[in-house]
Backbone as CSV, one residue per row, in Angstrom:
resi,resn,N_x,N_y,N_z,CA_x,CA_y,CA_z,C_x,C_y,C_z
1,MET,1.370,15.326,8.940,2.232,14.251,9.394,1.474,13.366,10.364
2,ILE,1.873,12.118,10.438,1.143,11.141,11.226,1.090,11.530,12.693
3,LYS,2.188,12.013,13.258,2.202,12.282,14.692,1.289,13.436,15.063
4,ARG,0.824,14.186,14.093,-0.085,15.291,14.377,-1.545,14.897,14.234
5,LEU,-1.817,13.648,13.890,-3.194,13.207,13.784,-3.803,13.105,15.165
6,THR,-4.917,13.769,15.385,-5.520,13.780,16.710,-6.110,12.439,17.103
7,ALA,-6.337,11.558,16.118,-6.934,10.266,16.428,-5.968,9.332,17.135
8,ILE,-4.671,9.648,17.121,-3.676,8.758,17.722,-3.188,9.387,19.015
9,ALA,-3.459,8.753,20.134,-3.113,9.340,21.416,-1.795,8.817,21.964
10,ALA,-1.452,7.566,21.663,-0.227,6.988,22.219,0.162,5.763,21.425
11,ALA,1.336,5.232,21.706,1.785,4.012,21.027,0.919,2.853,21.472
12,LEU,0.533,1.999,20.511,-0.296,0.864,20.834,-0.072,-0.245,19.837
13,ALA,-0.432,-1.457,20.268,-0.413,-2.609,19.373,-1.569,-3.481,19.784
14,ILE,-2.678,-3.397,19.074,-3.899,-4.061,19.511,-4.569,-4.761,18.355
15,MET,-5.383,-5.772,18.664,-6.238,-6.417,17.695,-7.674,-6.063,18.062
16,VAL,-8.423,-5.566,17.094,-9.772,-5.131,17.395,-10.740,-5.602,16.331
17,GLY,-11.932,-6.002,16.787,-13.056,-6.233,15.892,-12.907,-7.390,14.936
18,CYS,-14.017,-7.749,14.346,-14.060,-8.762,13.298,-14.962,-8.252,12.187
19,ALA,-14.722,-8.718,10.980,-15.548,-8.315,9.848,-15.645,-9.455,8.862
20,GLU,-16.688,-9.441,8.049,-16.853,-10.426,6.994,-16.521,-9.787,5.661
21,LYS,-15.575,-10.353,4.917,-15.214,-9.866,3.602,-15.372,-11.021,2.618
22,GLY,-16.500,-11.042,1.920,-16.774,-12.173,1.042,-16.878,-13.423,1.882
23,SER,-16.104,-14.433,1.567,-16.124,-15.667,2.336,-15.141,-15.636,3.490
24,LEU,-14.366,-14.572,3.612,-13.353,-14.488,4.658,-13.863,-13.748,5.888
25,LYS,-13.456,-14.227,7.052,-13.658,-13.505,8.296,-12.327,-12.868,8.653
26,THR,-12.339,-11.575,8.984,-11.083,-10.861,9.174,-11.029,-10.162,10.526
27,GLU,-9.822,-9.860,10.957,-9.568,-9.023,12.120,-8.557,-7.955,11.727
28,HIS,-8.304,-7.024,12.655,-7.414,-5.909,12.370,-6.292,-5.822,13.400
29,PHE,-5.123,-5.485,12.916,-3.972,-5.228,13.782,-3.529,-3.790,13.557
30,GLU,-3.228,-3.096,14.655,-2.796,-1.699,14.549,-1.606,-1.461,15.467
31,SER,-0.609,-0.756,14.965,0.563,-0.426,15.778,1.021,0.990,15.459
32,TYR,1.292,1.756,16.515,1.791,3.121,16.341,3.088,3.282,17.122
33,PHE,4.072,3.903,16.474,5.393,4.083,17.080,5.859,5.506,16.824
34,GLU,6.421,6.131,17.858,7.003,7.458,17.695,8.211,7.578,18.619
35,GLN,9.349,7.974,18.055,10.558,8.094,18.860,11.506,9.098,18.229
36,GLY,12.232,9.801,19.067,13.153,10.822,18.596,14.500,10.256,18.190
37,ILE,15.290,11.111,17.547,16.647,10.724,17.171,17.450,10.405,18.427
38,THR,17.279,11.243,19.452,17.847,11.003,20.773,16.718,11.140,21.784
39,GLU,16.997,10.857,23.034,15.957,10.917,24.061,15.388,12.312,24.235
40,ASP,16.219,13.337,24.039,15.756,14.716,24.252,15.474,15.462,22.949
41,SER,15.427,14.738,21.820,15.208,15.391,20.530,13.723,15.631,20.269
42,ASP,13.417,16.806,19.711,12.054,17.093,19.267,11.788,16.526,17.877
43,ASP,12.834,16.132,17.170,12.700,15.532,15.844,12.467,14.042,16.005
44,THR,11.408,13.542,15.396,11.010,12.157,15.615,10.638,11.468,14.309
45,ILE,10.579,10.158,14.384,9.961,9.370,13.325,8.656,8.814,13.882
46,SER,7.602,8.906,13.095,6.291,8.378,13.473,5.894,7.307,12.464
47,ILE,5.494,6.159,12.960,5.125,5.039,12.095,3.766,4.506,12.533
48,LEU,2.844,4.423,11.595,1.527,3.859,11.853,1.281,2.718,10.882
49,VAL,0.954,1.538,11.414,0.672,0.368,10.598,-0.712,-0.149,10.971
50,GLU,-1.584,-0.282,9.978,-2.929,-0.826,10.177,-3.152,-1.920,9.140
51,LEU,-3.376,-3.136,9.604,-3.507,-4.267,8.693,-4.750,-5.089,8.999
52,GLU,-5.536,-5.334,7.970,-6.622,-6.300,8.057,-6.056,-7.653,7.633
53,TYR,-6.450,-8.715,8.319,-5.915,-10.029,7.985,-6.995,-11.087,8.211
54,PRO,-6.925,-12.215,7.481,-7.979,-13.238,7.568,-7.747,-14.189,8.729
55,VAL,-8.840,-14.594,9.358,-8.753,-15.559,10.464,-9.611,-16.790,10.213
56,ALA,-10.513,-16.745,9.248,-11.375,-17.882,8.927,-11.957,-17.666,7.532
57,GLY,-12.573,-18.734,7.003,-13.205,-18.639,5.696,-12.443,-19.342,4.604
58,ALA,-11.305,-19.951,4.945,-10.509,-20.735,4.006,-9.750,-21.778,4.822
59,SER,-9.077,-22.682,4.139,-8.329,-23.714,4.856,-7.187,-23.075,5.643
60,PRO,-6.714,-23.733,6.720,-5.594,-23.181,7.493,-4.371,-22.897,6.626
61,GLU,-4.087,-23.772,5.655,-2.933,-23.570,4.781,-3.087,-22.299,3.955
62,VAL,-4.292,-22.074,3.418,-4.542,-20.884,2.609,-4.491,-19.623,3.473
63,LEU,-5.055,-19.683,4.660,-5.011,-18.531,5.560,-3.566,-18.151,5.889
64,THR,-2.736,-19.159,6.112,-1.320,-18.908,6.385,-0.652,-18.228,5.200
65,LYS,-0.919,-18.735,3.993,-0.326,-18.143,2.799,-0.757,-16.688,2.629
66,ILE,-2.045,-16.420,2.840,-2.545,-15.054,2.662,-1.886,-14.114,3.668
67,ARG,-1.875,-14.511,4.938,-1.293,-13.653,5.973,0.194,-13.413,5.712
68,ASN,0.908,-14.460,5.340,2.343,-14.300,5.089,2.608,-13.424,3.865
69,THR,1.777,-13.564,2.834,1.932,-12.743,1.633,1.688,-11.270,1.955
70,ILE,0.666,-11.000,2.757,0.378,-9.632,3.175,1.586,-9.009,3.880
71,LEU,2.266,-9.825,4.687,3.394,-9.339,5.478,4.708,-9.343,4.710
72,GLY,4.697,-9.864,3.466,5.909,-9.897,2.676,6.753,-11.133,2.882
73,TYR,6.137,-12.193,3.410,6.853,-13.451,3.638,6.165,-14.580,2.875
74,SER,5.957,-14.388,1.591,5.174,-15.339,0.803,5.808,-16.724,0.722
75,SER,7.117,-16.827,0.899,7.774,-18.125,0.795,7.814,-18.893,2.107
76,ALA,7.378,-18.250,3.213,7.409,-18.906,4.516,6.340,-19.991,4.609
77,LYS,6.662,-21.086,5.262,5.730,-22.204,5.403,4.902,-22.095,6.684
78,GLU,5.510,-21.572,7.756,4.808,-21.403,9.016,4.166,-20.022,9.078
79,THR,3.112,-19.901,9.878,2.431,-18.623,10.011,3.338,-17.597,10.679
80,ILE,3.537,-16.462,10.005,4.348,-15.384,10.561,3.495,-14.583,11.541
81,ASN,4.011,-14.353,12.726,3.304,-13.555,13.718,3.253,-12.103,13.268
82,ILE,2.060,-11.547,13.184,1.890,-10.194,12.653,2.607,-9.164,13.515
83,GLU,2.450,-9.258,14.820,3.080,-8.272,15.698,4.599,-8.322,15.575
84,ASP,5.172,-9.535,15.512,6.624,-9.663,15.371,7.100,-9.061,14.053
85,ALA,6.365,-9.338,12.968,6.757,-8.823,11.655,6.711,-7.299,11.629
86,VAL,5.657,-6.721,12.192,5.536,-5.263,12.216,6.629,-4.652,13.087
87,ASN,6.908,-5.278,14.230,7.965,-4.755,15.107,9.331,-4.802,14.433
88,ARG,9.579,-5.845,13.634,10.849,-5.916,12.903,10.946,-4.778,11.893
89,TYR,9.831,-4.519,11.203,9.821,-3.411,10.243,10.086,-2.080,10.948
90,ILE,9.408,-1.854,12.072,9.570,-0.597,12.809,11.010,-0.447,13.290
91,LYS,11.578,-1.514,13.823,12.962,-1.467,14.314,13.933,-1.110,13.186
92,THR,13.763,-1.760,12.030,14.649,-1.489,10.893,14.492,-0.055,10.405
93,ARG,13.249,0.402,10.341,12.994,1.767,9.865,13.559,2.797,10.830
94,TYR,13.431,2.549,12.135,13.968,3.491,13.118,15.492,3.532,13.061
95,GLU,16.122,2.381,12.921,17.579,2.336,12.818,18.058,3.115,11.593
96,ASN,17.338,2.992,10.482,17.673,3.738,9.274,17.505,5.240,9.488
97,TYR,16.450,5.608,10.219,16.187,7.017,10.531,17.331,7.616,11.345
98,VAL,17.747,6.910,12.382,18.826,7.408,13.232,20.145,7.466,12.460
99,GLU,20.453,6.420,11.718,21.698,6.386,10.951,21.773,7.550,9.965
100,THR,20.632,7.876,9.344,20.596,8.951,8.348,20.663,10.328,8.987
101,ASN,19.974,10.511,10.099,19.764,11.855,10.632,20.609,12.237,11.838
102,LEU,21.160,11.274,12.559,21.929,11.620,13.754,23.120,12.535,13.441
103,PRO,23.900,12.268,12.380,24.999,13.205,12.075,24.499,14.624,11.810
104,LEU,23.376,14.766,11.112,22.816,16.089,10.842,22.344,16.749,12.136
105,TYR,21.716,15.956,12.992,21.211,16.478,14.265,22.366,16.979,15.131
106,GLU,23.447,16.205,15.213,24.606,16.603,16.026,25.263,17.859,15.459
107,GLU,25.308,17.961,14.128,25.861,19.168,13.508,24.987,20.379,13.817
108,MET,23.669,20.200,13.771,22.745,21.291,14.102,22.942,21.760,15.537
109,GLN,23.168,20.813,16.442,23.375,21.178,17.838,24.645,22.003,18.006
110,ARG,25.686,21.655,17.275,26.949,22.385,17.375,26.847,23.775,16.756
111,GLU,26.163,23.858,15.609,26.103,25.118,14.857,24.947,26.014,15.280
112,GLY,24.040,25.496,16.088,22.882,26.280,16.500,21.830,26.410,15.421
113,ASP,21.865,25.527,14.428,20.861,25.548,13.365,19.587,24.845,13.829
114,SER,18.521,25.092,13.099,17.253,24.452,13.457,16.403,24.245,12.213
115,TYR,16.242,22.983,11.837,15.286,22.632,10.794,14.816,21.204,11.043
116,SER,13.660,20.898,10.496,12.987,19.645,10.844,13.703,18.430,10.274
117,LEU,13.808,17.418,11.124,14.320,16.116,10.702,13.266,15.044,10.925
118,ASP,12.014,15.455,10.904,10.914,14.509,11.123,10.752,13.570,9.934
119,TRP,10.432,12.320,10.222,10.029,11.344,9.218,8.659,10.799,9.604
120,ASP,7.884,10.383,8.607,6.586,9.757,8.852,6.382,8.587,7.910
121,ASP,5.854,7.499,8.438,5.500,6.327,7.643,4.078,5.910,7.974
122,TYR,3.335,5.533,6.933,1.978,5.033,7.150,1.733,3.867,6.206
123,ILE,1.281,2.751,6.761,0.943,1.571,5.961,-0.449,1.109,6.375
124,GLU,-1.344,0.985,5.402,-2.689,0.475,5.661,-2.998,-0.639,4.671
125,GLY,-3.357,-1.804,5.176,-3.697,-2.938,4.330,-5.101,-3.422,4.589
126,TYR,-5.863,-3.667,3.503,-7.254,-4.069,3.678,-7.750,-4.804,2.429
127,PHE,-8.737,-5.677,2.634,-9.362,-6.382,1.525,-10.333,-5.443,0.829
128,VAL,-10.305,-5.458,-0.506,-11.144,-4.524,-1.257,-12.241,-5.207,-2.063
129,GLY,-12.133,-6.501,-2.302,-13.166,-7.146,-3.105,-12.840,-8.587,-3.418
130,GLN,-13.837,-9.251,-3.996,-13.672,-10.646,-4.374,-14.364,-10.886,-5.710
131,TYR,-13.693,-11.631,-6.587,-14.253,-12.002,-7.878,-14.144,-13.512,-7.995
132,GLY,-15.276,-14.204,-7.898,-15.244,-15.657,-7.891,-14.444,-16.147,-6.704
133,ASP,-13.400,-16.913,-6.962,-12.539,-17.424,-5.896,-11.277,-16.590,-5.712
134,ILE,-11.260,-15.410,-6.306,-10.091,-14.539,-6.190,-10.425,-13.372,-5.263
135,VAL,-9.594,-13.176,-4.255,-9.775,-12.065,-3.329,-8.641,-11.073,-3.525
136,SER,-8.963,-9.772,-3.443,-7.975,-8.717,-3.663,-7.684,-7.978,-2.366
137,TYR,-6.405,-7.747,-2.145,-5.935,-7.035,-0.952,-5.107,-5.846,-1.402
138,ARG,-5.298,-4.724,-0.719,-4.627,-3.485,-1.113,-3.794,-2.931,0.034
139,LEU,-2.556,-2.580,-0.262,-1.662,-1.934,0.695,-1.414,-0.496,0.256
140,ASP,-1.862,0.460,1.062,-1.604,1.877,0.806,-0.445,2.317,1.686
141,THR,0.512,3.023,1.111,1.667,3.487,1.865,1.890,4.971,1.664
142,TYR,2.409,5.601,2.700,2.846,6.991,2.611,4.137,7.108,3.405
143,SER,5.126,7.758,2.826,6.410,7.921,3.504,6.933,9.333,3.287
144,TYR,7.313,9.975,4.387,7.929,11.301,4.315,9.278,11.237,5.022
145,SER,10.336,11.585,4.302,11.673,11.581,4.897,12.416,12.863,4.531
146,GLY,11.691,13.977,4.618,12.262,15.280,4.319,11.893,15.743,2.921
147,GLY,12.153,17.006,2.661,11.835,17.562,1.355,10.481,18.229,1.331
148,ALA,10.032,18.546,0.122,8.791,19.296,-0.047,7.553,18.467,0.242
149,HIS,7.615,17.174,-0.061,6.438,16.343,0.140,6.865,14.886,0.277
150,GLY,5.934,14.075,0.770,6.194,12.657,0.910,5.863,11.903,-0.367
151,SER,5.922,10.598,-0.263,5.648,9.734,-1.407,4.589,8.716,-1.024
152,SER,3.588,8.565,-1.885,2.519,7.600,-1.620,2.606,6.454,-2.613
153,GLY,2.056,5.318,-2.227,2.087,4.151,-3.096,0.912,3.228,-2.839
154,VAL,0.618,2.384,-3.806,-0.426,1.374,-3.695,0.141,0.059,-4.219
155,ASN,-0.042,-1.001,-3.470,0.381,-2.327,-3.906,-0.783,-3.288,-3.761
156,CYS,-1.210,-3.894,-4.868,-2.357,-4.799,-4.858,-1.897,-6.251,-4.902
157,ILE,-2.586,-7.083,-4.141,-2.287,-8.513,-4.093,-3.574,-9.266,-4.401
158,ASN,-3.547,-10.126,-5.408,-4.705,-10.929,-5.778,-4.392,-12.393,-5.491
159,ILE,-5.273,-13.048,-4.727,-4.973,-14.376,-4.212,-6.124,-15.337,-4.498
160,ASP,-5.787,-16.545,-4.932,-6.757,-17.617,-5.158,-7.096,-18.245,-3.812
161,LEU,-8.366,-18.195,-3.434,-8.789,-18.718,-2.146,-8.716,-20.240,-2.061
162,ASN,-8.602,-20.909,-3.194,-8.499,-22.372,-3.179,-7.074,-22.835,-2.885
163,THR,-6.093,-22.050,-3.335,-4.701,-22.457,-3.196,-3.875,-21.532,-2.312
164,GLY,-4.303,-20.282,-2.179,-3.519,-19.291,-1.457,-2.429,-18.677,-2.300
165,ASN,-2.350,-19.058,-3.583,-1.320,-18.539,-4.474,-1.738,-17.197,-5.072
166,ARG,-0.755,-16.383,-5.412,-1.043,-15.111,-6.060,-1.520,-15.358,-7.484
167,VAL,-2.474,-14.550,-7.921,-3.069,-14.677,-9.250,-2.340,-13.747,-10.213
168,LYS,-2.021,-14.253,-11.396,-1.348,-13.473,-12.426,-2.307,-13.133,-13.564
169,ASP,-1.881,-12.217,-14.442,-2.712,-11.801,-15.574,-3.196,-12.987,-16.401
170,HIS,-2.274,-13.916,-16.685,-2.620,-15.028,-17.575,-3.614,-15.996,-16.939
171,ASP,-3.823,-15.878,-15.619,-4.843,-16.695,-14.959,-6.245,-16.141,-15.189
172,ILE,-6.333,-14.883,-15.550,-7.620,-14.188,-15.667,-8.001,-13.919,-17.116
173,PHE,-7.021,-13.462,-17.895,-7.312,-12.982,-19.242,-6.877,-13.978,-20.315
174,ALA,-7.539,-13.892,-21.456,-7.203,-14.730,-22.603,-5.892,-14.249,-23.218
175,GLN,-5.236,-15.124,-23.941,-3.963,-14.788,-24.569,-4.126,-13.601,-25.521
176,GLY,-3.159,-12.681,-25.477,-3.195,-11.517,-26.348,-4.113,-10.403,-25.876
177,PHE,-4.450,-10.392,-24.591,-5.394,-9.409,-24.058,-4.816,-8.006,-23.975
178,GLU,-3.486,-7.886,-23.961,-2.851,-6.621,-23.609,-3.283,-5.444,-24.487
179,THR,-3.325,-5.651,-25.794,-3.654,-4.545,-26.694,-5.066,-4.033,-26.462
180,ARG,-6.008,-4.947,-26.399,-7.406,-4.548,-26.196,-7.597,-3.897,-24.827
181,LEU,-6.986,-4.461,-23.800,-7.115,-3.878,-22.466,-6.462,-2.509,-22.409
182,GLY,-5.358,-2.335,-23.114,-4.722,-1.023,-23.178,-5.645,0.023,-23.779
183,GLU,-6.387,-0.358,-24.802,-7.346,0.563,-25.416,-8.447,0.953,-24.418
184,ILE,-8.934,-0.035,-23.673,-9.993,0.234,-22.686,-9.477,1.150,-21.582
185,LEU,-8.282,0.859,-21.085,-7.695,1.677,-20.027,-7.442,3.103,-20.493
186,SER,-6.955,3.256,-21.710,-6.695,4.596,-22.242,-7.993,5.399,-22.333
187,LYS,-9.077,4.729,-22.688,-10.374,5.405,-22.782,-10.827,5.913,-21.414
188,HIS,-10.514,5.146,-20.363,-10.972,5.514,-19.019,-9.973,6.369,-18.253
189,LEU,-8.783,6.593,-18.808,-7.769,7.352,-18.081,-8.269,8.739,-17.708
190,CYS,-8.821,9.462,-18.647,-9.303,10.821,-18.361,-10.498,10.822,-17.420
191,ASP,-11.244,9.701,-17.395,-12.391,9.617,-16.485,-11.955,9.606,-15.029
192,SER,-10.666,9.359,-14.779,-10.154,9.285,-13.413,-10.002,10.659,-12.775
193,PHE,-10.184,11.728,-13.560,-9.969,13.078,-13.049,-11.202,13.934,-13.288
194,ASP,-11.546,14.727,-12.272,-12.733,15.569,-12.352,-12.450,16.913,-13.024
195,ARG,-11.195,17.340,-12.976,-10.876,18.689,-13.449,-10.122,18.644,-14.776
196,ASP,-10.437,19.598,-15.645,-9.732,19.714,-16.929,-8.245,19.965,-16.704
197,LYS,-7.918,20.706,-15.625,-6.520,20.994,-15.320,-5.731,19.700,-15.123
198,ASP,-6.334,18.761,-14.396,-5.648,17.496,-14.138,-5.495,16.682,-15.419
199,ARG,-6.532,16.655,-16.224,-6.446,15.923,-17.493,-5.347,16.505,-18.375
200,GLY,-5.232,17.835,-18.350,-4.221,18.484,-19.178,-2.803,18.302,-18.665
201,SER,-2.665,17.858,-17.405,-1.341,17.665,-16.820,-0.798,16.260,-17.026
202,LEU,-1.601,15.370,-17.595,-1.148,13.997,-17.796,0.061,13.942,-18.721
203,PHE,0.993,13.065,-18.398,2.163,12.886,-19.251,1.824,12.111,-20.519
204,VAL,0.836,11.232,-20.415,0.459,10.360,-21.526,-1.059,10.309,-21.641
205,THR,-1.536,9.935,-22.794,-2.974,9.731,-22.979,-3.297,8.284,-23.323
206,GLU,-2.268,7.510,-23.613,-2.446,6.087,-23.894,-1.606,5.276,-22.918
207,ILE,-2.220,4.271,-22.305,-1.525,3.464,-21.309,-1.756,1.979,-21.592
208,MET,-0.833,1.174,-21.098,-0.958,-0.272,-21.175,-1.320,-0.816,-19.801
209,PRO,-1.777,-2.057,-19.734,-2.193,-2.616,-18.435,-1.066,-2.589,-17.415
210,SER,-1.391,-2.144,-16.218,-0.457,-2.198,-15.106,-0.543,-3.574,-14.451
211,ALA,0.567,-4.043,-13.913,0.559,-5.312,-13.175,0.008,-5.131,-11.773
212,ASN,-0.313,-3.886,-11.435,-0.795,-3.547,-10.093,-2.287,-3.232,-10.157
213,TYR,-3.127,-4.197,-9.773,-4.576,-3.999,-9.883,-5.309,-4.782,-8.799
214,CYS,-6.508,-4.289,-8.485,-7.392,-4.940,-7.512,-8.747,-5.196,-8.143
215,MET,-9.329,-6.330,-7.790,-10.662,-6.670,-8.271,-11.712,-6.241,-7.247
216,THR,-12.787,-5.639,-7.751,-13.888,-5.226,-6.892,-15.182,-5.794,-7.458
217,SER,-16.273,-5.572,-6.768,-17.562,-6.067,-7.248,-17.994,-5.376,-8.535
218,LYS,-17.452,-4.188,-8.812,-17.868,-3.413,-9.981,-16.909,-3.530,-11.165
219,GLY,-15.705,-4.008,-10.916,-14.730,-4.103,-12.000,-13.327,-4.215,-11.453
220,ILE,-12.342,-3.824,-12.246,-10.943,-3.884,-11.837,-10.377,-2.473,-11.756
221,ASP,-9.684,-2.188,-10.663,-8.996,-0.915,-10.487,-7.512,-1.119,-10.782
222,TYR,-6.999,-0.385,-11.776,-5.588,-0.434,-12.133,-4.886,0.789,-11.546
223,PHE,-3.688,0.572,-11.000,-2.964,1.654,-10.335,-1.630,1.917,-11.039
224,TYR,-1.327,3.208,-11.187,-0.085,3.653,-11.808,0.657,4.537,-10.820
225,GLU,1.944,4.287,-10.648,2.733,4.950,-9.617,2.892,6.444,-9.900
226,GLU,3.315,7.166,-8.862,3.631,8.583,-9.011,4.601,8.789,-10.171
227,TYR,4.354,9.793,-10.979,5.172,10.165,-12.134,5.004,9.206,-13.324
228,GLU,4.259,8.110,-13.158,4.135,7.164,-14.264,3.236,7.709,-15.366
229,VAL,2.144,8.358,-14.990,1.251,8.945,-15.996,0.999,10.429,-15.757
230,GLY,1.447,10.961,-14.615,1.206,12.363,-14.313,2.147,12.867,-13.239
231,PRO,2.108,14.168,-12.921,3.013,14.761,-11.930,2.737,14.269,-10.516
232,ALA,3.647,14.610,-9.604,3.610,14.071,-8.240,2.328,14.409,-7.496
233,TYR,1.761,15.600,-7.737,0.597,15.998,-6.959,-0.604,15.078,-7.195
234,MET,-0.597,14.328,-8.311,-1.674,13.387,-8.584,-1.544,12.111,-7.752
235,GLY,-0.360,11.881,-7.202,-0.139,10.655,-6.453,-0.256,9.438,-7.348
236,CYS,-0.663,8.319,-6.756,-0.930,7.121,-7.545,-2.252,7.303,-8.275
237,VAL,-2.251,7.013,-9.561,-3.449,7.211,-10.382,-4.202,5.883,-10.512
238,LYS,-5.492,5.929,-10.210,-6.341,4.745,-10.339,-7.219,4.874,-11.581
239,VAL,-7.241,3.819,-12.383,-8.104,3.769,-13.564,-9.040,2.578,-13.394
240,HIS,-10.334,2.856,-13.378,-11.334,1.806,-13.146,-11.918,1.319,-14.464
241,VAL,-12.024,-0.005,-14.609,-12.642,-0.612,-15.786,-13.788,-1.514,-15.324
242,PRO,-15.022,-1.255,-15.776,-16.165,-2.090,-15.376,-16.054,-3.508,-15.944
243,TRP,-16.625,-4.461,-15.220,-16.609,-5.853,-15.684,-17.233,-5.988,-17.068
244,SER,-18.268,-5.195,-17.339,-19.001,-5.329,-18.604,-18.108,-5.083,-19.816
245,GLU,-16.990,-4.363,-19.637,-16.100,-4.070,-20.760,-14.952,-5.071,-20.877
246,LEU,-14.941,-6.051,-19.994,-13.820,-6.994,-19.962,-14.211,-8.393,-20.391
247,THR,-15.496,-8.638,-20.603,-15.978,-10.005,-20.847,-15.338,-10.675,-22.077
248,ASP,-15.057,-9.885,-23.108,-14.539,-10.492,-24.344,-13.059,-10.839,-24.284
249,ILE,-12.341,-10.404,-23.227,-10.919,-10.737,-23.131,-10.605,-11.587,-21.901
250,MET,-11.630,-11.990,-21.166,-11.406,-12.823,-19.993,-11.591,-14.293,-20.347
251,LYS,-10.945,-15.144,-19.558,-11.075,-16.590,-19.782,-12.462,-17.061,-19.385
């Protein structure tokens, strides 16, 4: 669980460092929050948010679009403040945590029962690559709200650095690409696993292109959600396709 990570000592909200990602100059925002159901409760929700975001390397309008899209405000015209957006998310998540668990906690206090009501959230966003004028951003999430295990997810955002608009399949691939790309992805599906046991646990052996993908210097990484192609222990499944195998279906 996040609150047990030794790297996190206390709640913080800081901007640190700069990095170059392709033509973009980026900085990082980090926020950690931990609070109990009540002031004296040992049961808590822990939330960690780490986001890389662009500060230079494109026009101000494009930078605004990229930052807002990362934060989930793609339709906003003005630059959304990262700290405010993250704090709103944390506040909403904490309110949901209390609303869900406070009745259970109060019942436990009356009955003398004891079981964990801990929740954990983790969000990490970072740039993963650039292909021509298209930059790819990846959001990794993990959420635990009771039960045997948490749930992980990956959300990829591909953005045109000239316009700041999100890039769609039809912007990259030639018409009718789906069948051929599905064949390529199916060929590489088993390559995503090192163990025969994992390959044998797959629900399917043939897959079609996912709308969730990131571009890297070596090719495109396609992501499939938990349970989409295999059992939960596999998490999100990544299937990598090298650029050399995509040339005949790209524009």
